[in-house]
Amino acid sequence: MQWQKLYENRERLFWTLHTAGWGGFAIVYYIGSFLHDMRSIWLFVIVLNAYSGWLLTIPLRYIFRWARQQNVWRMLLTVFGSAYLTALAWAVVKNINYWEIYKHGYRPDEWYMYFQNTINSLIMVVCWSGLYFGIKNFQMLQKEKQNALKASTMAHQAHLKMLRYQLNPHFLFNTLNAISTLVLMKENKTAEAMVSRLSDFLRYSLDKDPIKKVPLQQEIQALDLYLQIEKVRFDERLSVTWDVQESVKQGLVPSLILQPLIENAIKYAISKMAAGGQISIVAKSFGKDLLLEVADNGPGADIEKGQLHRNNGVGLPNIQERLQSLYGDNFSFTIAHNQPTGVKVSIRIPFEVNEDANQH
């Protein structure tokens, strides 16, 4: 966590690495001096050389920052030119430190001798420059990667929201028509109850974050509201049976993942029957997974290789896309003939429980 904070603070990161780098140079330089049996005053010279290198390379940071904004040739000319001038200045400082301190005020015979060992200094400055550009390019790549990941996540979330809100508007239209009919028939109490349930169901569908999962218990309550509305429309033509294990009620599921399945069962099975329509909803554990099933006793459908062939259907593809987005390949979605008649849709997803709920 401390390194992450340091990495995110570019200013602090530069000074930390800059100081650590020159500190490392001083240590290596000092260890190398053991080969030459240098006097103890040499340690002071090394510290001065490291400090002067630390000081002289600071301006390179701002020069290189400007150079990165230029074209390639201008950038290369600026980088190598400034690196060479810095190395030249550092070589002069190191020679003065050596002669004035270690050699007790020695003066060279020729002025150009102050610039000797410039190549060694240039190698160090070039290494500093290479590390600077390497770290900057790494930071830039990491930032681009984070931006790409953020854009991908936002697109993924937008896709999930689109799928989640793609509820069949026929349900709303049919419900409003049923309420209108009840009002015309003076069945105001029934109409009022139906409006209340519709309001609660729509509030649930809009309030729940499409990205997050909800406990199965909440999902059951929302589906019960939905089915109570449909029961008003179909009366005795629709009956519902629930088979939900108590142990899975806190399991997390995508919100309204079963609603399109129930809507399909009502549209293609219950509405085709004069009486005796039945929908069965099952939720149980299956190893480390959660198994959800919605079955009807309708006339059945054309099923080939686990696929249901219907024109203009969006409910089933919608569910498959949502499951794929949320679980990758760790799910199953199968459609089969129900016995003795009808269609059964089964969903298997990992059994997950909200950790906060476990703590209470």
Short mmCIF file of C-alpha atoms in Angstrom, two decimals, residues 5-318:
data_model
loop_
_atom_site.label_atom_id
_atom_site.label_comp_id
_atom_site.label_asym_id
_atom_site.label_seq_id
_atom_site.Cartn_x
_atom_site.Cartn_y
_atom_site.Cartn_z
CA LYS A 5 0.80 5.62 -2.63
CA LEU A 6 4.39 6.49 -3.54
CA TYR A 7 3.85 5.42 -7.14
CA GLU A 8 0.72 7.53 -7.48
CA ASN A 9 2.54 10.62 -6.14
CA ARG A 10 4.81 11.43 -9.11
CA GLU A 11 6.67 14.24 -7.32
CA ARG A 12 7.55 12.14 -4.29
CA LEU A 13 8.42 9.18 -6.49
CA PHE A 14 10.96 11.22 -8.48
CA TRP A 15 12.77 12.56 -5.41
CA THR A 16 12.80 9.14 -3.76
CA LEU A 17 14.24 7.37 -6.80
CA HIS A 18 16.59 10.28 -7.59
CA THR A 19 18.05 10.25 -4.09
CA ALA A 20 18.16 6.46 -3.86
CA GLY A 21 19.94 6.27 -7.21
CA TRP A 22 22.71 8.65 -6.26
CA GLY A 23 22.96 7.06 -2.84
CA GLY A 24 23.50 3.72 -4.56
CA PHE A 25 26.15 5.32 -6.77
CA ALA A 26 28.02 6.54 -3.68
CA ILE A 27 27.92 3.08 -2.07
CA VAL A 28 29.19 1.31 -5.19
CA TYR A 29 31.87 3.98 -5.66
CA TYR A 30 33.00 3.53 -2.06
CA ILE A 31 33.13 -0.26 -2.31
CA GLY A 32 35.20 0.08 -5.49
CA SER A 33 37.69 2.27 -3.66
CA PHE A 34 38.71 -0.71 -1.49
CA LEU A 35 40.73 -2.01 -4.44
CA HIS A 36 42.98 1.05 -4.40
CA ASP A 37 43.62 1.40 -0.66
CA MET A 38 42.33 4.99 -0.56
CA ARG A 39 42.68 7.20 2.51
CA SER A 40 39.59 7.84 4.70
CA ILE A 41 39.21 11.37 3.33
CA TRP A 42 38.18 9.69 0.06
CA LEU A 43 34.81 8.91 1.62
CA PHE A 44 34.15 12.64 1.95
CA VAL A 45 35.11 13.14 -1.71
CA ILE A 46 32.69 10.39 -2.75
CA VAL A 47 29.87 12.04 -0.80
CA LEU A 48 30.63 15.38 -2.45
CA ASN A 49 30.71 13.76 -5.92
CA ALA A 50 27.41 12.00 -5.32
CA TYR A 51 25.83 15.18 -4.00
CA SER A 52 27.07 17.22 -6.99
CA GLY A 53 25.69 14.54 -9.35
CA TRP A 54 22.39 14.62 -7.47
CA LEU A 55 22.30 18.42 -7.79
CA LEU A 56 23.41 18.73 -11.44
CA THR A 57 20.95 16.16 -12.80
CA ILE A 58 17.89 17.84 -11.26
CA PRO A 59 17.58 20.36 -14.14
CA LEU A 60 17.59 17.45 -16.60
CA ARG A 61 14.18 16.44 -15.28
CA TYR A 62 12.63 19.69 -16.47
CA ILE A 63 14.64 19.78 -19.70
CA PHE A 64 13.57 16.23 -20.55
CA ARG A 65 9.97 17.04 -19.66
CA TRP A 66 10.05 19.81 -22.27
CA ALA A 67 11.93 17.63 -24.77
CA ARG A 68 9.24 14.91 -24.61
CA GLN A 69 6.80 17.39 -26.13
CA GLN A 70 9.03 18.09 -29.17
CA ASN A 71 9.56 16.16 -32.39
CA VAL A 72 11.95 13.22 -32.43
CA TRP A 73 15.08 14.97 -33.73
CA ARG A 74 14.71 17.98 -31.48
CA MET A 75 14.13 15.71 -28.52
CA LEU A 76 17.23 13.60 -29.27
CA LEU A 77 19.39 16.69 -29.79
CA THR A 78 18.13 18.23 -26.55
CA VAL A 79 18.57 15.05 -24.53
CA PHE A 80 22.11 14.25 -25.69
CA GLY A 81 23.20 17.89 -25.64
CA SER A 82 21.98 18.53 -22.10
CA ALA A 83 23.31 15.17 -20.91
CA TYR A 84 26.77 15.95 -22.31
CA LEU A 85 26.86 19.44 -20.78
CA THR A 86 25.77 18.03 -17.43
CA ALA A 87 28.45 15.34 -17.61
CA LEU A 88 31.04 18.01 -18.49
CA ALA A 89 30.07 20.13 -15.48
CA TRP A 90 30.05 17.10 -13.19
CA ALA A 91 33.50 16.04 -14.42
CA VAL A 92 34.88 19.49 -13.55
CA VAL A 93 33.34 19.35 -10.07
CA LYS A 94 34.69 15.84 -9.43
CA ASN A 95 38.20 16.85 -10.55
CA ILE A 96 38.14 19.92 -8.32
CA ASN A 97 36.95 17.84 -5.36
CA TYR A 98 39.71 15.33 -5.99
CA TRP A 99 42.51 17.84 -6.38
CA GLU A 100 41.44 20.34 -3.75
CA ILE A 101 40.55 17.83 -1.01
CA TYR A 102 42.31 14.56 -1.69
CA LYS A 103 45.44 16.10 -3.32
CA HIS A 104 45.60 19.09 -0.94
CA GLY A 105 45.16 21.90 -3.48
CA TYR A 106 46.87 20.38 -6.51
CA ARG A 107 46.60 22.45 -9.73
CA PRO A 108 46.88 20.84 -13.19
CA ASP A 109 49.36 22.22 -15.72
CA GLU A 110 46.73 22.67 -18.46
CA TRP A 111 43.18 24.03 -18.15
CA TYR A 112 41.66 21.26 -20.27
CA MET A 113 42.66 18.70 -17.63
CA TYR A 114 39.69 19.89 -15.59
CA PHE A 115 37.54 18.08 -18.16
CA GLN A 116 39.29 14.72 -17.96
CA ASN A 117 37.15 11.63 -17.25
CA THR A 118 34.18 13.32 -18.89
CA ILE A 119 33.32 10.02 -20.65
CA ASN A 120 32.89 8.25 -17.30
CA SER A 121 30.66 11.06 -16.11
CA LEU A 122 28.71 10.94 -19.38
CA ILE A 123 28.08 7.22 -18.91
CA MET A 124 26.55 7.88 -15.50
CA VAL A 125 24.41 10.77 -16.79
CA VAL A 126 23.23 8.67 -19.76
CA CYS A 127 22.28 5.88 -17.33
CA TRP A 128 20.34 8.43 -15.25
CA SER A 129 18.62 9.68 -18.42
CA GLY A 130 17.79 6.14 -19.55
CA LEU A 131 16.22 5.34 -16.20
CA TYR A 132 14.27 8.59 -16.28
CA PHE A 133 12.81 7.91 -19.73
CA GLY A 134 12.28 4.24 -18.94
CA ILE A 135 10.27 5.02 -15.80
CA LYS A 136 8.32 7.76 -17.59
CA ASN A 137 7.43 5.44 -20.46
CA PHE A 138 6.42 2.73 -18.00
CA GLN A 139 4.19 5.21 -16.17
CA MET A 140 2.66 6.33 -19.46
CA LEU A 141 1.95 2.73 -20.49
CA GLN A 142 0.43 1.98 -17.10
CA LYS A 143 -1.77 5.06 -17.36
CA GLU A 144 -2.91 4.09 -20.85
CA LYS A 145 -3.60 0.58 -19.61
CA GLN A 146 -5.64 1.95 -16.70
CA ASN A 147 -7.56 4.25 -19.05
CA ALA A 148 -8.27 1.37 -21.42
CA LEU A 149 -9.36 -0.81 -18.50
CA LYS A 150 -11.55 1.97 -17.15
CA ALA A 151 -13.14 2.50 -20.58
CA SER A 152 -13.69 -1.26 -20.92
CA THR A 153 -15.25 -1.41 -17.44
CA MET A 154 -17.54 1.52 -18.20
CA ALA A 155 -18.60 -0.08 -21.49
CA HIS A 156 -19.16 -3.38 -19.69
CA GLN A 157 -21.30 -1.70 -17.03
CA ALA A 158 -23.26 0.25 -19.66
CA HIS A 159 -23.91 -3.01 -21.52
CA LEU A 160 -25.11 -4.68 -18.33
CA LYS A 161 -27.41 -1.77 -17.56
CA MET A 162 -28.84 -1.87 -21.07
CA LEU A 163 -29.53 -5.60 -20.76
CA ARG A 164 -30.98 -5.22 -17.28
CA TYR A 165 -33.39 -2.44 -18.28
CA GLN A 166 -34.47 -4.19 -21.48
CA LEU A 167 -37.69 -5.46 -19.91
CA ASN A 168 -40.50 -6.35 -22.28
CA PRO A 169 -42.83 -3.30 -22.39
CA HIS A 170 -45.76 -5.63 -23.17
CA PHE A 171 -45.96 -6.44 -19.47
CA LEU A 172 -46.44 -2.77 -18.58
CA PHE A 173 -48.95 -2.20 -21.37
CA ASN A 174 -50.95 -5.32 -20.47
CA THR A 175 -50.95 -4.38 -16.79
CA LEU A 176 -52.17 -0.84 -17.49
CA ASN A 177 -54.88 -2.23 -19.76
CA ALA A 178 -55.94 -4.64 -17.03
CA ILE A 179 -56.08 -1.80 -14.51
CA SER A 180 -58.14 0.28 -16.96
CA THR A 181 -60.55 -2.63 -17.39
CA LEU A 182 -60.90 -3.06 -13.63
CA VAL A 183 -61.69 0.64 -13.24
CA LEU A 184 -64.35 0.45 -15.96
CA MET A 185 -65.83 -2.60 -14.22
CA LYS A 186 -65.95 -0.60 -10.95
CA GLU A 187 -63.57 -3.03 -9.24
CA ASN A 188 -61.69 -0.17 -7.68
CA LYS A 189 -60.18 -2.07 -4.76
CA THR A 190 -58.65 -4.66 -7.07
CA ALA A 191 -57.42 -1.93 -9.41
CA GLU A 192 -55.92 -0.03 -6.48
CA ALA A 193 -54.13 -3.15 -5.23
CA MET A 194 -52.82 -3.83 -8.74
CA VAL A 195 -51.50 -0.25 -9.06
CA SER A 196 -49.78 -0.59 -5.70
CA ARG A 197 -48.09 -3.85 -6.70
CA LEU A 198 -47.06 -2.42 -10.05
CA SER A 199 -45.59 0.62 -8.31
CA ASP A 200 -43.62 -1.56 -5.89
CA PHE A 201 -42.36 -3.79 -8.69
CA LEU A 202 -41.22 -0.88 -10.89
CA ARG A 203 -39.58 0.81 -7.91
CA TYR A 204 -37.64 -2.37 -7.20
CA SER A 205 -36.59 -2.71 -10.85
CA LEU A 206 -35.36 0.89 -11.01
CA ASP A 207 -33.81 1.17 -7.55
CA LYS A 208 -31.56 -1.88 -7.79
CA ASP A 209 -28.16 -1.25 -9.36
CA PRO A 210 -27.97 -3.40 -12.51
CA ILE A 211 -24.27 -3.98 -11.90
CA LYS A 212 -24.72 -5.40 -8.40
CA LYS A 213 -26.25 -8.71 -7.39
CA VAL A 214 -29.06 -9.04 -4.87
CA PRO A 215 -29.99 -11.72 -2.34
CA LEU A 216 -32.32 -14.35 -3.75
CA GLN A 217 -34.84 -13.51 -1.00
CA GLN A 218 -35.26 -9.97 -2.42
CA GLU A 219 -35.56 -11.38 -5.92
CA ILE A 220 -38.33 -13.73 -4.79
CA GLN A 221 -40.26 -10.86 -3.21
CA ALA A 222 -40.04 -8.85 -6.46
CA LEU A 223 -41.11 -11.85 -8.55
CA ASP A 224 -44.01 -12.46 -6.19
CA LEU A 225 -45.20 -8.88 -6.85
CA TYR A 226 -44.90 -9.50 -10.57
CA LEU A 227 -46.83 -12.76 -10.37
CA GLN A 228 -49.58 -11.24 -8.21
CA ILE A 229 -50.12 -8.67 -10.95
CA GLU A 230 -50.31 -11.41 -13.58
CA LYS A 231 -52.70 -13.43 -11.42
CA VAL A 232 -55.16 -10.54 -11.52
CA ARG A 233 -55.03 -10.71 -15.33
CA PHE A 234 -55.32 -14.51 -15.63
CA ASP A 235 -57.24 -15.27 -12.44
CA GLU A 236 -57.58 -19.05 -12.00
CA ARG A 237 -55.77 -19.78 -15.27
CA LEU A 238 -52.48 -19.21 -13.46
CA SER A 239 -51.11 -20.95 -10.39
CA VAL A 240 -47.57 -20.73 -9.07
CA THR A 241 -45.56 -23.18 -6.98
CA TRP A 242 -42.38 -22.23 -5.16
CA ASP A 243 -39.68 -24.68 -4.12
CA VAL A 244 -36.91 -22.61 -2.54
CA GLN A 245 -34.39 -24.07 -0.12
CA GLU A 246 -33.98 -21.99 3.01
CA SER A 247 -30.18 -22.31 2.77
CA VAL A 248 -30.00 -20.49 -0.58
CA LYS A 249 -32.20 -17.48 0.17
CA GLN A 250 -29.16 -15.32 0.95
CA GLY A 251 -27.38 -16.38 -2.23
CA LEU A 252 -26.59 -13.52 -4.62
CA VAL A 253 -28.22 -13.43 -8.06
CA PRO A 254 -28.41 -10.80 -10.82
CA SER A 255 -31.48 -8.65 -10.20
CA LEU A 256 -34.58 -9.68 -12.17
CA ILE A 257 -32.72 -12.52 -13.87
CA LEU A 258 -35.77 -14.79 -13.63
CA GLN A 259 -38.39 -12.21 -14.62
CA PRO A 260 -37.97 -12.68 -18.41
CA LEU A 261 -38.28 -16.47 -17.95
CA ILE A 262 -41.56 -16.10 -16.06
CA GLU A 263 -42.76 -13.56 -18.60
CA ASN A 264 -41.99 -16.01 -21.41
CA ALA A 265 -43.85 -18.78 -19.59
CA ILE A 266 -46.90 -16.53 -19.22
CA LYS A 267 -46.76 -15.27 -22.80
CA TYR A 268 -46.12 -18.58 -24.59
CA ALA A 269 -47.70 -21.08 -22.19
CA ILE A 270 -50.27 -19.70 -19.73
CA SER A 271 -51.92 -17.33 -22.23
CA LYS A 272 -52.42 -20.25 -24.64
CA MET A 273 -54.30 -22.34 -22.10
CA ALA A 274 -57.96 -22.05 -21.21
CA ALA A 275 -57.35 -23.31 -17.67
CA GLY A 276 -54.88 -25.13 -15.45
CA GLY A 277 -51.78 -23.08 -16.25
CA GLN A 278 -48.98 -23.66 -13.80
CA ILE A 279 -45.52 -22.15 -13.31
CA SER A 280 -42.98 -23.82 -11.05
CA ILE A 281 -40.00 -21.92 -9.63
CA VAL A 282 -37.17 -23.88 -8.00
CA ALA A 283 -34.04 -22.63 -6.23
CA LYS A 284 -31.62 -25.03 -4.57
CA SER A 285 -27.97 -25.67 -3.95
CA PHE A 286 -26.07 -27.85 -6.39
CA GLY A 287 -22.63 -28.59 -5.00
CA LYS A 288 -20.94 -25.18 -4.77
CA ASP A 289 -23.43 -23.70 -7.22
CA LEU A 290 -26.92 -22.25 -7.12
CA LEU A 291 -29.50 -23.89 -9.38
CA LEU A 292 -32.52 -21.87 -10.53
CA GLU A 293 -35.34 -23.37 -12.56
CA VAL A 294 -38.49 -21.97 -14.13
CA ALA A 295 -40.90 -24.49 -15.68
CA ASP A 296 -44.41 -24.35 -17.15
CA ASN A 297 -46.99 -26.94 -18.24
CA GLY A 298 -47.87 -25.23 -21.50
CA PRO A 299 -47.98 -26.62 -25.02
CA GLY A 300 -44.18 -26.71 -25.26
CA ALA A 301 -41.90 -25.24 -27.90
CA ASP A 302 -39.39 -26.10 -30.61
CA ILE A 303 -36.14 -26.88 -28.80
CA GLU A 304 -32.99 -27.93 -30.64
CA LYS A 305 -29.65 -28.50 -28.91
CA GLY A 306 -30.75 -26.55 -25.85
CA GLN A 307 -31.90 -23.54 -27.88
CA LEU A 308 -35.43 -22.21 -28.06
CA HIS A 309 -36.50 -21.03 -31.50
CA ARG A 310 -38.83 -18.04 -31.31
CA ASN A 311 -39.13 -14.99 -33.51
CA ASN A 312 -38.28 -11.54 -32.11
CA GLY A 313 -37.45 -12.90 -28.68
CA VAL A 314 -35.06 -10.82 -26.59
CA GLY A 315 -35.61 -12.28 -23.10
CA LEU A 316 -33.49 -15.43 -23.38
CA PRO A 317 -30.56 -13.85 -25.31
CA ASN A 318 -30.69 -11.02 -22.77
#
